[in-house]
XYZ file of C-alpha atoms in Angstrom:
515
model
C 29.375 96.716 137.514
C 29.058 97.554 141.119
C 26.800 100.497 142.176
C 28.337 102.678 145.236
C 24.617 103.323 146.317
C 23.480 99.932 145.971
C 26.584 97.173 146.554
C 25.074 94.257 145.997
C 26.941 90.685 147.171
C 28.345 88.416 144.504
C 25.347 85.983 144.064
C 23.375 89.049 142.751
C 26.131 90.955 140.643
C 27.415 88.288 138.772
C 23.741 88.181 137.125
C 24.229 91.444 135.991
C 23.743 91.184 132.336
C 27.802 92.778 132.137
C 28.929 89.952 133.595
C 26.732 87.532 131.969
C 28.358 88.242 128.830
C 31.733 87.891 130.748
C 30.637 84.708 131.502
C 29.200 83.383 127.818
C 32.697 84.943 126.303
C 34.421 82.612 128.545
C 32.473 79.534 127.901
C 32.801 80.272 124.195
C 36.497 80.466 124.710
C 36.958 77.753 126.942
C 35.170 75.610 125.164
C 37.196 75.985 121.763
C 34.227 77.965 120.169
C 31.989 75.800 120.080
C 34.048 72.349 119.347
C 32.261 70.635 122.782
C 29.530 68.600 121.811
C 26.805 69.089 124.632
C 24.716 66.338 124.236
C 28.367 63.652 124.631
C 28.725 65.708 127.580
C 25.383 64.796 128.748
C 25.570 61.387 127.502
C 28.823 61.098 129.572
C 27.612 62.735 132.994
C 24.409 59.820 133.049
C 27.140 57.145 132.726
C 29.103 58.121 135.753
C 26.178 57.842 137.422
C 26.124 54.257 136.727
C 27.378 50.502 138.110
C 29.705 50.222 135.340
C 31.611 53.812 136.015
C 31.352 53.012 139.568
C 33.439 49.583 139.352
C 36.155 52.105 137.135
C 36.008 54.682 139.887
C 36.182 52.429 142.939
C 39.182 50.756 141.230
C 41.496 54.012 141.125
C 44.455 54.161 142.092
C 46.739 56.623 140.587
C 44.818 60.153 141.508
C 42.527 61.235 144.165
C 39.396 63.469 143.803
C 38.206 65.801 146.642
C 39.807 63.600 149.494
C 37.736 65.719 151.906
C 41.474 66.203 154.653
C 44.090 68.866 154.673
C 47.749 68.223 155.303
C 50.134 67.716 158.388
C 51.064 71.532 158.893
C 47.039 72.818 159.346
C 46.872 70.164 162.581
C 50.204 71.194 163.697
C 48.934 74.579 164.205
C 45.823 73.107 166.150
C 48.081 71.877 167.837
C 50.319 74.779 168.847
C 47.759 76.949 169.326
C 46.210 75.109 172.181
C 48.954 76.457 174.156
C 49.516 79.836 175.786
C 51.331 82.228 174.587
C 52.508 80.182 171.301
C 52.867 81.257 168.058
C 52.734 78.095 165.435
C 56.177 78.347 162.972
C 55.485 76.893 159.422
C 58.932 76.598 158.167
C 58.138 76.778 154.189
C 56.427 78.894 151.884
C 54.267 81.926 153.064
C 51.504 80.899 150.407
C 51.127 77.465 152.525
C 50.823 79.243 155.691
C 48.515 81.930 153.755
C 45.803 78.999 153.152
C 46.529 77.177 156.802
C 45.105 80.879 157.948
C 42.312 81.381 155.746
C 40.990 77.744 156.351
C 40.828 78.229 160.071
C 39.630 81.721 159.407
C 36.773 80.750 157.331
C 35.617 77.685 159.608
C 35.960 79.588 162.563
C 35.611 83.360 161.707
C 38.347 84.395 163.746
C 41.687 85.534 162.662
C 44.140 82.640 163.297
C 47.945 83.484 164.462
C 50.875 82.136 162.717
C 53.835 82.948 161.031
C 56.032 81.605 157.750
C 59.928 82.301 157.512
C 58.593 82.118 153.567
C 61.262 79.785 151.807
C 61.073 80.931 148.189
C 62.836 79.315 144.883
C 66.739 79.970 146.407
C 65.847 78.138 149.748
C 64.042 75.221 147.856
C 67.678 74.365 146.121
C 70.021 75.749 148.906
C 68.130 75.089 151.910
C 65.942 77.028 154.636
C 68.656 77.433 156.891
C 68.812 81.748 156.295
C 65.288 81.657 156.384
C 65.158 79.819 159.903
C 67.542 81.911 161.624
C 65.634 85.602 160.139
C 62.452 84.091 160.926
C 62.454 82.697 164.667
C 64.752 86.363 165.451
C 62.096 88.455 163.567
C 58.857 86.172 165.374
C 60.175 86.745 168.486
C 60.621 90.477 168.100
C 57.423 91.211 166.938
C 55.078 88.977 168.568
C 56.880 88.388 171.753
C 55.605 84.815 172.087
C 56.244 82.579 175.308
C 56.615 79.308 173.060
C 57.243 79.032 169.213
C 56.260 75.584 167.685
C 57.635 75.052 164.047
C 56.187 72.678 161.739
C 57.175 72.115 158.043
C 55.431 71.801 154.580
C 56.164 69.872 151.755
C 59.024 72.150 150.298
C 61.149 72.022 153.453
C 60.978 67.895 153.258
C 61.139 67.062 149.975
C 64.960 69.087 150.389
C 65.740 67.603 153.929
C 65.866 70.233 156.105
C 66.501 69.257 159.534
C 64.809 71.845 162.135
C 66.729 70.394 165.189
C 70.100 71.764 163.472
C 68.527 75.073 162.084
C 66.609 75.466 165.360
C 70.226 75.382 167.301
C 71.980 77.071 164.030
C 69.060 79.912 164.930
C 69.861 80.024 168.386
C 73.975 80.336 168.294
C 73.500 83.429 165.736
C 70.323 84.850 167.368
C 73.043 87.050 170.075
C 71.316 85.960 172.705
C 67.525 86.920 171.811
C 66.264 83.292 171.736
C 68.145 81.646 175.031
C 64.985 81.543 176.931
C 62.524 80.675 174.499
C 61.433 76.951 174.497
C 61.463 76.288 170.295
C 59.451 72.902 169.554
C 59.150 71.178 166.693
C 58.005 68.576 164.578
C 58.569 67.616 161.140
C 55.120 67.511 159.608
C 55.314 66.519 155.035
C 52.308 67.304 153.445
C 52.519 64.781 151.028
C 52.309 62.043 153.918
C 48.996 61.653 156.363
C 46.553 64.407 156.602
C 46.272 66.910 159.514
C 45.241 64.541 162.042
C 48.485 63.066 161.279
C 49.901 66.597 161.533
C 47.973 67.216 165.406
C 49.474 64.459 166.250
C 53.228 64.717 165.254
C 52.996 68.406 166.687
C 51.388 67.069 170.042
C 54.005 64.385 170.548
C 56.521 67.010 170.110
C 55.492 69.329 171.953
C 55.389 67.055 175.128
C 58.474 65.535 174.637
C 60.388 68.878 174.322
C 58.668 70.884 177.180
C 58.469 67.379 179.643
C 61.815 66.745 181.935
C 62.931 63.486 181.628
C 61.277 60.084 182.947
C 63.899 60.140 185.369
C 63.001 63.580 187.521
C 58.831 62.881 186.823
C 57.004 63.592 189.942
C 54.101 61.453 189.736
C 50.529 63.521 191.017
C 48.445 60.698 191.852
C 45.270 63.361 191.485
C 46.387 64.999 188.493
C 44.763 63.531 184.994
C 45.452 65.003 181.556
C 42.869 65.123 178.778
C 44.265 65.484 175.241
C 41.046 66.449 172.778
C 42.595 65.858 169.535
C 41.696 67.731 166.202
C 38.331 69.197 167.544
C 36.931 72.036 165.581
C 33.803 72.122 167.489
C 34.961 74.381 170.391
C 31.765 74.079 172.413
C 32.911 70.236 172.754
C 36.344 71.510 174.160
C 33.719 73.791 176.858
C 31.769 70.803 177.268
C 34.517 68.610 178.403
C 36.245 70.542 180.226
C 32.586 71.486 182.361
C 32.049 67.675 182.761
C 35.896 67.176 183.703
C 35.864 70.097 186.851
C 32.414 68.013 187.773
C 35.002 65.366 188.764
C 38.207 66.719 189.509
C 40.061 70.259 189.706
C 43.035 68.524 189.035
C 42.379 67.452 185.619
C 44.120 69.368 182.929
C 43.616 69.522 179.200
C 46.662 69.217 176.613
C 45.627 71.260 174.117
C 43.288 73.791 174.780
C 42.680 76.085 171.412
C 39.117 77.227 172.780
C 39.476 80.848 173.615
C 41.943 81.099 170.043
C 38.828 80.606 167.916
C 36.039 82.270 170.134
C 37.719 85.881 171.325
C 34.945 88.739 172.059
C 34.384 91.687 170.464
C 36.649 94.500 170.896
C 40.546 95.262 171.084
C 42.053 91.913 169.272
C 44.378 89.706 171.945
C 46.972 87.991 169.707
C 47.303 85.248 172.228
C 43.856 84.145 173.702
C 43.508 81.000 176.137
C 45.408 77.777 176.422
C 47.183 75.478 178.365
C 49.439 77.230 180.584
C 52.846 76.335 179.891
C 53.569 75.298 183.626
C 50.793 72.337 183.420
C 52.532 71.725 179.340
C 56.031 71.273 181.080
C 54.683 69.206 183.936
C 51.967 66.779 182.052
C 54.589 63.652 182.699
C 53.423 64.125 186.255
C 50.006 63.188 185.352
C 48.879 59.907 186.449
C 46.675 58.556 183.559
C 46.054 61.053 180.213
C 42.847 60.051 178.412
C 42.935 60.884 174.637
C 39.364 61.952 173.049
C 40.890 60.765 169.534
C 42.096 57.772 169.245
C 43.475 57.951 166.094
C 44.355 61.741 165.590
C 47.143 60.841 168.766
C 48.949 57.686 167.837
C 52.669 58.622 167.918
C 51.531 60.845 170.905
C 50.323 58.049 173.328
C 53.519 55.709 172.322
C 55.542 58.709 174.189
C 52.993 58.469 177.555
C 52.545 54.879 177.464
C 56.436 54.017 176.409
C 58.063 56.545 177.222
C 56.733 58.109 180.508
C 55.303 54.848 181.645
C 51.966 56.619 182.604
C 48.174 55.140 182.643
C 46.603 56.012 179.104
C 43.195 55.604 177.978
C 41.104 56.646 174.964
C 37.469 57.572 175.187
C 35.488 59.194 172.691
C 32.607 61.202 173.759
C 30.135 61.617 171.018
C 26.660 60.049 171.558
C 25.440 58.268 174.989
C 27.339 55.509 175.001
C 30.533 57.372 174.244
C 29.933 59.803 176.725
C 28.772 57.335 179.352
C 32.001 55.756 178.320
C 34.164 58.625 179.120
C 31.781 59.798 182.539
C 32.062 56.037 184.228
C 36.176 56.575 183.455
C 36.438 60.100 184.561
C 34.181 58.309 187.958
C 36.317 55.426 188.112
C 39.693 57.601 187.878
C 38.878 60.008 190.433
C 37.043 57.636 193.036
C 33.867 59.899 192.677
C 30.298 59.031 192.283
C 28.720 60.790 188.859
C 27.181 64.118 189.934
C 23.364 64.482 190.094
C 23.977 67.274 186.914
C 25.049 64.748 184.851
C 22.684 61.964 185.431
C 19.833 64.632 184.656
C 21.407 65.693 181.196
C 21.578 61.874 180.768
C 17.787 60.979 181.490
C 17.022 64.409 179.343
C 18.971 63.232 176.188
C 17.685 59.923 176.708
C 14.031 61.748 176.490
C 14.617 63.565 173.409
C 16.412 60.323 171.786
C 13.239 58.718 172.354
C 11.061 61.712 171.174
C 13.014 61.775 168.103
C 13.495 58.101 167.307
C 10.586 57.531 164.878
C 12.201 60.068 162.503
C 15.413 58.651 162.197
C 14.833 55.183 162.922
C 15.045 53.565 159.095
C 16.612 56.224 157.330
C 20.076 56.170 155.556
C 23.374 58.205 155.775
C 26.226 58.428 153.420
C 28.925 59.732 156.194
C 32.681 61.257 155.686
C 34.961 62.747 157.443
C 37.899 62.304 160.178
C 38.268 58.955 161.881
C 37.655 59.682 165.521
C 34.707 61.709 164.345
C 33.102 59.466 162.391
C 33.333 56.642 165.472
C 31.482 58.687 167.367
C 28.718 59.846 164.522
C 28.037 56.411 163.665
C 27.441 55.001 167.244
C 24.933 57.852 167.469
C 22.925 57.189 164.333
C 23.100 53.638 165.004
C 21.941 54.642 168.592
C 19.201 56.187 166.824
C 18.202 53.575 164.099
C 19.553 55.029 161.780
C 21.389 52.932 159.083
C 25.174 54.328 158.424
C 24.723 52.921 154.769
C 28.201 54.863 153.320
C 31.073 55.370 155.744
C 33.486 56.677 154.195
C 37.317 57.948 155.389
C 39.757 58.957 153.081
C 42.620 59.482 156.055
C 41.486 56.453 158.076
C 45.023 54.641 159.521
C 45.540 51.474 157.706
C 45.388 49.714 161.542
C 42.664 49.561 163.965
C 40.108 51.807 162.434
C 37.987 49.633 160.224
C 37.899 47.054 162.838
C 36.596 49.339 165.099
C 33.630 50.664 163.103
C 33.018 47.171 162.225
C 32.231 46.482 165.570
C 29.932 49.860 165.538
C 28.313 48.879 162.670
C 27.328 45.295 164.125
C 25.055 47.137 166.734
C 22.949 47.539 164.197
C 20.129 45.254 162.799
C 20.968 46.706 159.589
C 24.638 46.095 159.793
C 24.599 43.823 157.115
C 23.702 46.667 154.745
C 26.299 49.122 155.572
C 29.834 49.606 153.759
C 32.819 51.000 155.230
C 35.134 52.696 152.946
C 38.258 53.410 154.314
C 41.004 55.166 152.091
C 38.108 56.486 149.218
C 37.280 60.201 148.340
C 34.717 62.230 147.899
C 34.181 61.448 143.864
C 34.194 57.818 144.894
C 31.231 58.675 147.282
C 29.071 60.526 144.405
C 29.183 56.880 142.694
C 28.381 55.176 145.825
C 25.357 57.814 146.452
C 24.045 57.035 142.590
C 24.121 53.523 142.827
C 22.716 52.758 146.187
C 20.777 55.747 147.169
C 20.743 57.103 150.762
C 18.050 59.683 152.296
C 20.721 62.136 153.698
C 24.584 63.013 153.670
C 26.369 63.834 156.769
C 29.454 65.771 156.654
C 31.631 69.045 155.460
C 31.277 71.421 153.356
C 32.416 69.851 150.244
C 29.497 67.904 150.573
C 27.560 70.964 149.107
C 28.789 69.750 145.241
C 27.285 66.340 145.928
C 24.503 67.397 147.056
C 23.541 69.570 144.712
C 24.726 66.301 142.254
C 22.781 63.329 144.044
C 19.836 66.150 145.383
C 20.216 64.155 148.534
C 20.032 66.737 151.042
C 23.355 67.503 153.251
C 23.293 67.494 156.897
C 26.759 69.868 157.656
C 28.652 68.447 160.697
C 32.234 68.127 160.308
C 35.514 70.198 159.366
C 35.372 72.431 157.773
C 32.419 74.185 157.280
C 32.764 77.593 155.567
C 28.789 78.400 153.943
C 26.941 78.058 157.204
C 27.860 80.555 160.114
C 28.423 79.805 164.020
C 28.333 75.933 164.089
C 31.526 75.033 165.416
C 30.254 77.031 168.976
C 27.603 74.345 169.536
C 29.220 70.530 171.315
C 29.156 67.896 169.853
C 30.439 65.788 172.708
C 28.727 64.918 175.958
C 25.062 64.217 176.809
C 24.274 68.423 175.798
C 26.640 67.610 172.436
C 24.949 64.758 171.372
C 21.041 67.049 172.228
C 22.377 69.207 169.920
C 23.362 66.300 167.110
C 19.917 65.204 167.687
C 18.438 68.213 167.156
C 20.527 69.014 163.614
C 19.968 65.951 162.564
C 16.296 65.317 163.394
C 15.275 68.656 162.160
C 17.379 67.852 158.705
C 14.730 64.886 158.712
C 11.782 66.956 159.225
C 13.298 70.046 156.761
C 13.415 67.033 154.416
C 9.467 66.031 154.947
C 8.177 69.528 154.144
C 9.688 69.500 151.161
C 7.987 66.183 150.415
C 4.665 67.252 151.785
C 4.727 71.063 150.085
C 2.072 69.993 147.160
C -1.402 71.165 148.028
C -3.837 68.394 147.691
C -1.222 66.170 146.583
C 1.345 65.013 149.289
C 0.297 67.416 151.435
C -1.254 64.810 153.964
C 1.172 65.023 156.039
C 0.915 68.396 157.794
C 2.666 69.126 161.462
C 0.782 72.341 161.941
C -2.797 71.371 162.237
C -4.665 73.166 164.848
């Protein structure tokens, strides 16, 4: 097995000729000694990669395969941990809140606060009411939070518990130890939505609990709120906020988890960065919020636009027309011209778009992943000439969504050959990828399997990504965000053409390193 003078990682010691016969003992087994018949096997894998599997596939209904989302309680605690001093509250079962942790962990590399009561078997058929009332008492005691937001998994709705009456139930039997500490919550089923859905629930919560009333709002005619939505790129939470204090000192983001996920070496700080809870509690003074996701804050803007009866506008700030969209509103807000700084990034991405525009003009893209995200990514390769061939969103909202890549999609003089797929998962995509072909696939990690299916190379931008290290520091919002989307993408193109042009004397003709 493992040798204490020469550890050796798991890609190396599972060739080890011990654990290869591990490994055949298990296949024998598995496979009923030998009652698999390989070559059906085979014969079955090249059908699926045909048109007649792919009508059967497309057609499913009654299961989903790799949907490429996670559930409401992983966006809740986004959500809560864009705040200072908050600890997120998953009222259910620790081994949820166990793999909320570790997928945040792995995407970001940074531990990730946040806390179960751990509902077991009993609570499942009696209720989580005991579990509340131990859990928010034993939270507060040993992390000393400023804020506790509680979210719920599946176990805690499918049995009805109702958080506003165990949050209160908590509080009469809690002897005083909870009276001053706001308690939000949302109620956030897993088996509904995905964890955009989740973000937003949380977010609407959140500031509707911690707001005062419409009636005592204070309106700050300067003030302007920015709510990024489920971003797990936290150089795009740096970048907006650096555009944002171009304009305005006044303008406040809702939700900022930057500092959570990106701590420095040294002694670990539980609570890292945030919104401070006096701009959380005063955000219905803002004038006009501006929401960077559309469609990962729904139910949040019905409570500013209905509710508080304040200016709200979307803009989504991937690619140059996005982020021109979101400078000329942040100009237009304010009263201010747009600063010299940003018309030079401007004219600069506009130079590399047109240095790099012969390498992705033409090609195709199969693209997944979140709705907001994908708006953006497919105005930018269209931007670029690229053809979004495949777009494909298993959690896109049944309103508004496909319309609006529809109308992304038209841009293009290729539009005619692109397919939106709203609602379809990632096994659906390998069919689409065998029967119409694309040149490259753009999205998360669980894009590695197809890949290594199709052999169309995978370009990793999205949520999450666990093989590749330090990606979610880069932006991929504003005119530096959408440089660096140029430059993954572009270079994907050009990683792509070596491999084409590696045969001496045979495609080797095309050779960027000539003297």
């Amino acid at each position: 097995m493992q040798d204490v003078n020469n550890i050796v990682n798991g890609q190396k010691l599972f060739l080890k000729p011990e654990y290869q016969e591990v490994l055949k003992n298990k296949k024998e087994f598995e496979g009923n000694m030998g009652s698999i018949n390989p070559a059906k096997v085979d014969e079955v894998q090249k059908w699926t990669e045909s048109w007649e599997y792919r009508e059967k596939n497309l057609a499913r209904e009654a299961i989903t395969v790799n949907p490429a989302k996670a559930c409401q309680p992983l966006g809740a605690i986004m959500a809560g941990l864009g705040f200072e001093g908050t600890m997120p509250y998953v009222h259910g079962s620790h081994g949820c809140v166990a793999y909320f942790r570790s997928y945040f962990t792995r995407h970001f590399k940074e531990p990730t606060p946040c806390v179960s009561d751990s509902m077991s078997e009993s609570a499942a058929v009696f209720g989580g009411l005991a579990n509340m009332k131990d859990g928010l008492r034993n939270c507060n005691a040993m992390y000393k939070p400023e804020h506790i937001a509680v979210s719920t998994t599946c176990m805690a709705e499918v049995i009805g518990d109702d958080l506003n009456a165990f949050i209160s139930g908590a509080r009469e039997d809690a002897e005083g130890e909870l009276d001053e500490l706001p308690i939000t919550y949302a109620h956030t089923p897993s088996f509904v939505g995905s964890h955009i859905t989740g973000y937003d629930n949380m977010m609407k919560a959140m500031l509707e609990q911690l707001n005062p009333p419409k009636s005592e709002k204070v309106v700050d005619e300067e003030r302007i709120n920015i709510i990024p939505g489920f971003e797990p790129y936290l150089g795009s939470l740096a970048e907006v906020k650096e555009i944002s204090k171009l304009f305005s000192d006044k303008i406040v983001m809702l939700g900022d988890h930057e500092e959570q996920w990106n701590t420095g070496a040294g002694e670990y700080q539980l609570y890292a960065g945030g919104t401070s809870l006096a701009d959380a509690k005063t955000a219905i003074n803002a004038k006009t919020t501006i929401s960077l996701q559309k469609y990962s804050t729904i139910q949040t803007a019905k409570t500013i636009k209905n509710k508080w009866k304040q200016g709200y506008e979307t803009s989504n700030p991937i690619g140059l027309a996005g982020t021109d969209e979101f400078v000329m509103k942040l100009s237009e807000l304010t009263g201010k011209e747009v600063p010299a700084v940003l018309a030079t990034q401007r004219a600069q991405l506009v130079d590399a778009m047109q240095d790099s525009y012969p390498y992705m003009h033409g090609k195709k893209f199969a693209i997944y992943g979140d709705p907001d995200f994908l708006l953006g990514l497919v105005s930018f390769i269209v931007e670029m000439g690229g053809i979004p061939t495949h777009v494909l969103c298993n959690n896109a909202p049944r309103k508004g969504w496909e319309a609006d890549m529809q109308a992304i999609i038209d841009k293009s003089v290729w539009a005619k050959d692109c397919q939106i797929w709203p609602s379809k998962d990632l096994w659906h995509l390998r069919s689409l990828m065998f029967t119409e072909p694309v040149d490259f696939l753009i999205g998360n990690v669980y894009g590695k399997e197809l890949y290594r299916d199709t052999g169309i190379p995978l370009i990793r931008i999205g949520f999450p990504i666990f093989d590749r290290h330090h990606l979610h520091r880069y932006s991929i919002s504003g005119y530096k965000g959408a440089l660096n989307l140029l430059t993954w993408i572009t270079n994907a193109v050009l990683d792509q053409l070596d491999e084409e042009t590696k045969d001496v004397a045979e495609t080797d003709y095309f050779f960027d390193c000539v003297r």
